[in-house]
PDB file of C-alpha atoms in Angstrom:
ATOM      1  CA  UNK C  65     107.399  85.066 116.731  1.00  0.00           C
ATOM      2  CA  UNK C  66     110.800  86.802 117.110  1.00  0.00           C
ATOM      3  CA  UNK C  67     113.296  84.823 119.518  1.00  0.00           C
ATOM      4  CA  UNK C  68     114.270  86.846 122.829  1.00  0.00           C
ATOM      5  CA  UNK C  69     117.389  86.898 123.692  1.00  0.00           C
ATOM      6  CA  UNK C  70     117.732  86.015 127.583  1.00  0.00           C
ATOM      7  CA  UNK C  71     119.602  89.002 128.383  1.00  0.00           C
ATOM      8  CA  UNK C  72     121.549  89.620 132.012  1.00  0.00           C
ATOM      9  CA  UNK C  73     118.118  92.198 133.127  1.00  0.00           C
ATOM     10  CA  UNK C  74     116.050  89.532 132.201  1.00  0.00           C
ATOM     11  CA  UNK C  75     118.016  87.136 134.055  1.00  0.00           C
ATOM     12  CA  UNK C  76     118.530  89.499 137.200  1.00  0.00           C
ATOM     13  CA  UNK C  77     114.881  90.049 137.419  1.00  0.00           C
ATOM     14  CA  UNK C  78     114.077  86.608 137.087  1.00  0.00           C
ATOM     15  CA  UNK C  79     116.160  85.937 139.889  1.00  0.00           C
ATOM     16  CA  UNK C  80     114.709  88.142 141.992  1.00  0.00           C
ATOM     17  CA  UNK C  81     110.993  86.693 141.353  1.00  0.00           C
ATOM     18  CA  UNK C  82     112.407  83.281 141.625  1.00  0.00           C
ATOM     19  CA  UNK C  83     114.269  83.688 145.379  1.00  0.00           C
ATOM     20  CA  UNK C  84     111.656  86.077 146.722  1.00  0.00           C
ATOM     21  CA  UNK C  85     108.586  84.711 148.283  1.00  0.00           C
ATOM     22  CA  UNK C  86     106.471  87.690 148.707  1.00  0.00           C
ATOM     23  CA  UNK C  87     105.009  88.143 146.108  1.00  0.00           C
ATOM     24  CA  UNK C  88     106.512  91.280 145.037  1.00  0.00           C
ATOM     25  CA  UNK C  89     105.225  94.516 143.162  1.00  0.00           C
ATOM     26  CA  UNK C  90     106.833  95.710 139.616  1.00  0.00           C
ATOM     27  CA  UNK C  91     107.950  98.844 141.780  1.00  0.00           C
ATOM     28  CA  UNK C  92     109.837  96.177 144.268  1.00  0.00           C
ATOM     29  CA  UNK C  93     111.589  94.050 141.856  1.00  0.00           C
ATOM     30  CA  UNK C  94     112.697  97.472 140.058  1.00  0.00           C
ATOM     31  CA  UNK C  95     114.149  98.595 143.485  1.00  0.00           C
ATOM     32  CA  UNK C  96     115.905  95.494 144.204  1.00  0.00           C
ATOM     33  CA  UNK C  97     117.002  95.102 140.684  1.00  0.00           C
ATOM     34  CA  UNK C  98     118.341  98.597 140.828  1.00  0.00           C
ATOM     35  CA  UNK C  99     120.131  97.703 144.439  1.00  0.00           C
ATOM     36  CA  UNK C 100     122.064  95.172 141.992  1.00  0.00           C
ATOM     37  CA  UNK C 101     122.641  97.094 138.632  1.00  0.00           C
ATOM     38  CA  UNK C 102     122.408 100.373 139.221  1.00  0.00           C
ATOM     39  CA  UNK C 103     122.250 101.160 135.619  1.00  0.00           C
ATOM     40  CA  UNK C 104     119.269  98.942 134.842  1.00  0.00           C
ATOM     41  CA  UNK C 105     115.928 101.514 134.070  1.00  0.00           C
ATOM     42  CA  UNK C 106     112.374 101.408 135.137  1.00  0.00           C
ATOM     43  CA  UNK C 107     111.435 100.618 131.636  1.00  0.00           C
ATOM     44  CA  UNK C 108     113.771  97.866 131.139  1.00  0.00           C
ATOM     45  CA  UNK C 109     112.011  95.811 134.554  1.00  0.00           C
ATOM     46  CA  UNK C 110     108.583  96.621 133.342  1.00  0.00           C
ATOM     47  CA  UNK C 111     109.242  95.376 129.662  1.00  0.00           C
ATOM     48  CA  UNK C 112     111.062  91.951 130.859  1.00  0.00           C
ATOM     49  CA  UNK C 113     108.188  91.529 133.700  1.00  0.00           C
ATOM     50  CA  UNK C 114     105.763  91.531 130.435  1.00  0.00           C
ATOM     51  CA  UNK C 115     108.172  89.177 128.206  1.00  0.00           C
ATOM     52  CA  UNK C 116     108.724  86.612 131.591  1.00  0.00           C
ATOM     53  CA  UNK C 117     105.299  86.210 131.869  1.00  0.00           C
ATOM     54  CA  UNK C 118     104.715  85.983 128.174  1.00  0.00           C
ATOM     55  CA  UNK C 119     107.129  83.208 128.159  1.00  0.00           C
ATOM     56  CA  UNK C 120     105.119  81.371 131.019  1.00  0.00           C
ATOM     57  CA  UNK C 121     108.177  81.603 133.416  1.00  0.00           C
ATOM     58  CA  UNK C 122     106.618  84.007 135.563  1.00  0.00           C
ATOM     59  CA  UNK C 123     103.014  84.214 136.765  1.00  0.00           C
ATOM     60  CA  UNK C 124     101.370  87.987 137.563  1.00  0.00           C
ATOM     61  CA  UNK C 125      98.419  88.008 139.105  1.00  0.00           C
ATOM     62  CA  UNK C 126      96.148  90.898 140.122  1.00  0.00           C
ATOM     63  CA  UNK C 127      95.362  90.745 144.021  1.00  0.00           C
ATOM     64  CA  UNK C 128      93.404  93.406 145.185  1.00  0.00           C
ATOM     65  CA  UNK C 129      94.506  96.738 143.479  1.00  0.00           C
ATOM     66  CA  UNK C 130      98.113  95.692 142.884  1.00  0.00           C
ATOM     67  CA  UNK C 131      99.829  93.654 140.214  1.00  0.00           C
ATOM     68  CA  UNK C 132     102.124  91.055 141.711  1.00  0.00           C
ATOM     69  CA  UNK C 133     105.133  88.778 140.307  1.00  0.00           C
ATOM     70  CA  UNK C 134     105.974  85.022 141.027  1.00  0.00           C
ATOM     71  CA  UNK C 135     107.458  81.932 139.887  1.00  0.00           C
ATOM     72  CA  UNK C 136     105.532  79.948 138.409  1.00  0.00           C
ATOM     73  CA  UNK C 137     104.112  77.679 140.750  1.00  0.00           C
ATOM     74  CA  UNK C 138     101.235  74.645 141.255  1.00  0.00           C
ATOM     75  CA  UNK C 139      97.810  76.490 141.205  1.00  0.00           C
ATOM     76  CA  UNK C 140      97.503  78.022 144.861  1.00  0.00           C
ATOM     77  CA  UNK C 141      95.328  80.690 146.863  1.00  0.00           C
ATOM     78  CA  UNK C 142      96.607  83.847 148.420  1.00  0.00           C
ATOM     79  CA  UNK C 143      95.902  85.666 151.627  1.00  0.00           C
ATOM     80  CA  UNK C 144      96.706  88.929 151.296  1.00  0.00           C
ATOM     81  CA  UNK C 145      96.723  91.596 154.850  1.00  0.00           C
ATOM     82  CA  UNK C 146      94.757  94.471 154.981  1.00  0.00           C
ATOM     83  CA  UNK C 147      97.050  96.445 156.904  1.00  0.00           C
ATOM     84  CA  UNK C 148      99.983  96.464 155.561  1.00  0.00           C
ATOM     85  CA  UNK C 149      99.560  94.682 151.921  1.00  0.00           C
ATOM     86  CA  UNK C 150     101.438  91.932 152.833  1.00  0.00           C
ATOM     87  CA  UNK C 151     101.094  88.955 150.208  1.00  0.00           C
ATOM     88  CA  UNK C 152     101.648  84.958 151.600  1.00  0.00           C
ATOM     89  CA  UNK C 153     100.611  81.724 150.124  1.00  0.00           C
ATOM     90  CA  UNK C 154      97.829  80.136 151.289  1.00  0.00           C
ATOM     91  CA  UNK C 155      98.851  76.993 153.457  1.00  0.00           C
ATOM     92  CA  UNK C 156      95.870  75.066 151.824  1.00  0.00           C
ATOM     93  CA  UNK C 157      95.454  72.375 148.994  1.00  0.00           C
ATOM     94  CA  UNK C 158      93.957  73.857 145.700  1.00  0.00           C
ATOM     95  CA  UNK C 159      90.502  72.521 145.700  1.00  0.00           C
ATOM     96  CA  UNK C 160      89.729  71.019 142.200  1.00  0.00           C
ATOM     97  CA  UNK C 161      86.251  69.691 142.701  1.00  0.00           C
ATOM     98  CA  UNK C 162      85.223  73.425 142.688  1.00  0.00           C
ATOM     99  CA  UNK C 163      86.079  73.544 138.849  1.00  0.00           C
ATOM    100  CA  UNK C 164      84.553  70.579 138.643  1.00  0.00           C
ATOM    101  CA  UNK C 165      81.195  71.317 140.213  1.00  0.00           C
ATOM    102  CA  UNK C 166      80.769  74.395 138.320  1.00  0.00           C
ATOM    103  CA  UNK C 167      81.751  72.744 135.284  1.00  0.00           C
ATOM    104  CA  UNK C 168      79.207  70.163 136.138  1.00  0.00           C
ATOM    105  CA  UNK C 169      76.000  72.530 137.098  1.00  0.00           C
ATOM    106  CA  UNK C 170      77.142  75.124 133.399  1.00  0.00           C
ATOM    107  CA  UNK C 171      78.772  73.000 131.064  1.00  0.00           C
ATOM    108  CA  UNK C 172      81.582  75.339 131.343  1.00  0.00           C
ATOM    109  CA  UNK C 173      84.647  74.337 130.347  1.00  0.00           C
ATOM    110  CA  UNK C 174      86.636  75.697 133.843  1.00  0.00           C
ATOM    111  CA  UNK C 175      90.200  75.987 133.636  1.00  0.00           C
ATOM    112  CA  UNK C 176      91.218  77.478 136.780  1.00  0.00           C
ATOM    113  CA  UNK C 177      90.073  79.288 139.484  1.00  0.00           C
ATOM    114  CA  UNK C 178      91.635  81.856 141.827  1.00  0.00           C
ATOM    115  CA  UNK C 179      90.489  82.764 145.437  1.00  0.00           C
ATOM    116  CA  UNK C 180      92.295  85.423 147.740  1.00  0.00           C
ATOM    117  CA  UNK C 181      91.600  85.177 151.428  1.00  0.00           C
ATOM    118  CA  UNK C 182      91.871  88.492 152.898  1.00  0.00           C
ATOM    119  CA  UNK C 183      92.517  89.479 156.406  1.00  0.00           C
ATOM    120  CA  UNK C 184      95.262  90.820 159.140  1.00  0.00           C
ATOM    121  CA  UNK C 185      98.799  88.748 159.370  1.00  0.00           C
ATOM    122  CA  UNK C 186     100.442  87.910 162.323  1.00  0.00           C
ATOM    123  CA  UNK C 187     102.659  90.463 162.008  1.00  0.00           C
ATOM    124  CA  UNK C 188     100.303  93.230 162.262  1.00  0.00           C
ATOM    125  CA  UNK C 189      98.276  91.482 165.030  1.00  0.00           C
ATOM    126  CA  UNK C 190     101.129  91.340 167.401  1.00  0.00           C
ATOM    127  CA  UNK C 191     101.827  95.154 166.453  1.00  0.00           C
ATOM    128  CA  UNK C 192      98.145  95.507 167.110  1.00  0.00           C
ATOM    129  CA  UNK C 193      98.700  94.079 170.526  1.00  0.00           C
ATOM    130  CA  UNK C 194     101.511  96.486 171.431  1.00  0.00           C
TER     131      UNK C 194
END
């Protein structure tokens, strides 16, 4: 395996993932990450995205029709709005004894398990209500 070098891109982007909360698109953290180093390509984001995640120190997770970026975390659930795309960890406790159950009723060998709750924020309900 050939050692990476942790270049200043990757460490820029990194940043980014790690002091956003959001839950942020490729497209977002190459936006922001241009905001910073305005000579810093599209390319460049997308490849270090792949070799973060590669390296375990960022997670990406498909939610709905978009890729998104995050630190890596304890395993959690996402609610993600339906208006306006908004992405927000769920405030709930990861619920183990599903893995367990289905482990239990298959003989699967369940590693994880991922579950998006989708639905309207408070944000766009009190726009709603305006």
């Amino acid at each position: 395996m050939k050692l990476q070098r942790n270049t200043k891109q990757r460490q820029l982007i990194y940043s980014i993932i790690s002091n956003r909360h959001d839950h942020p698109t490729a497209e977002q953290i190459y936006l922001e990450a241009k905001s910073k180093n305005a000579k810093i390509s599209r390319s460049t984001v997308y490849r270090n995205l792949n070799i973060l995640v590669s390296q375990g120190k960022i997670i990406q997770t498909k939610l709905l029709t978009t890729d998104r970026f995050e630190a890596v975390a304890k395993e959690h659930y996402h609610f993600v709005c339906s208006k306006c795309d908004a992405v927000f960890d769920a405030p709930i406790d990861y619920n183990q004894t599903l893995n367990n159950s289905l482990a239990e009723k298959t003989g699967f060998v369940v590693l994880k398990h991922r579950l998006i709750f989708e639905g309207i924020c408070s944000e766009c309900l009190k726009k709603a209500d305006n």
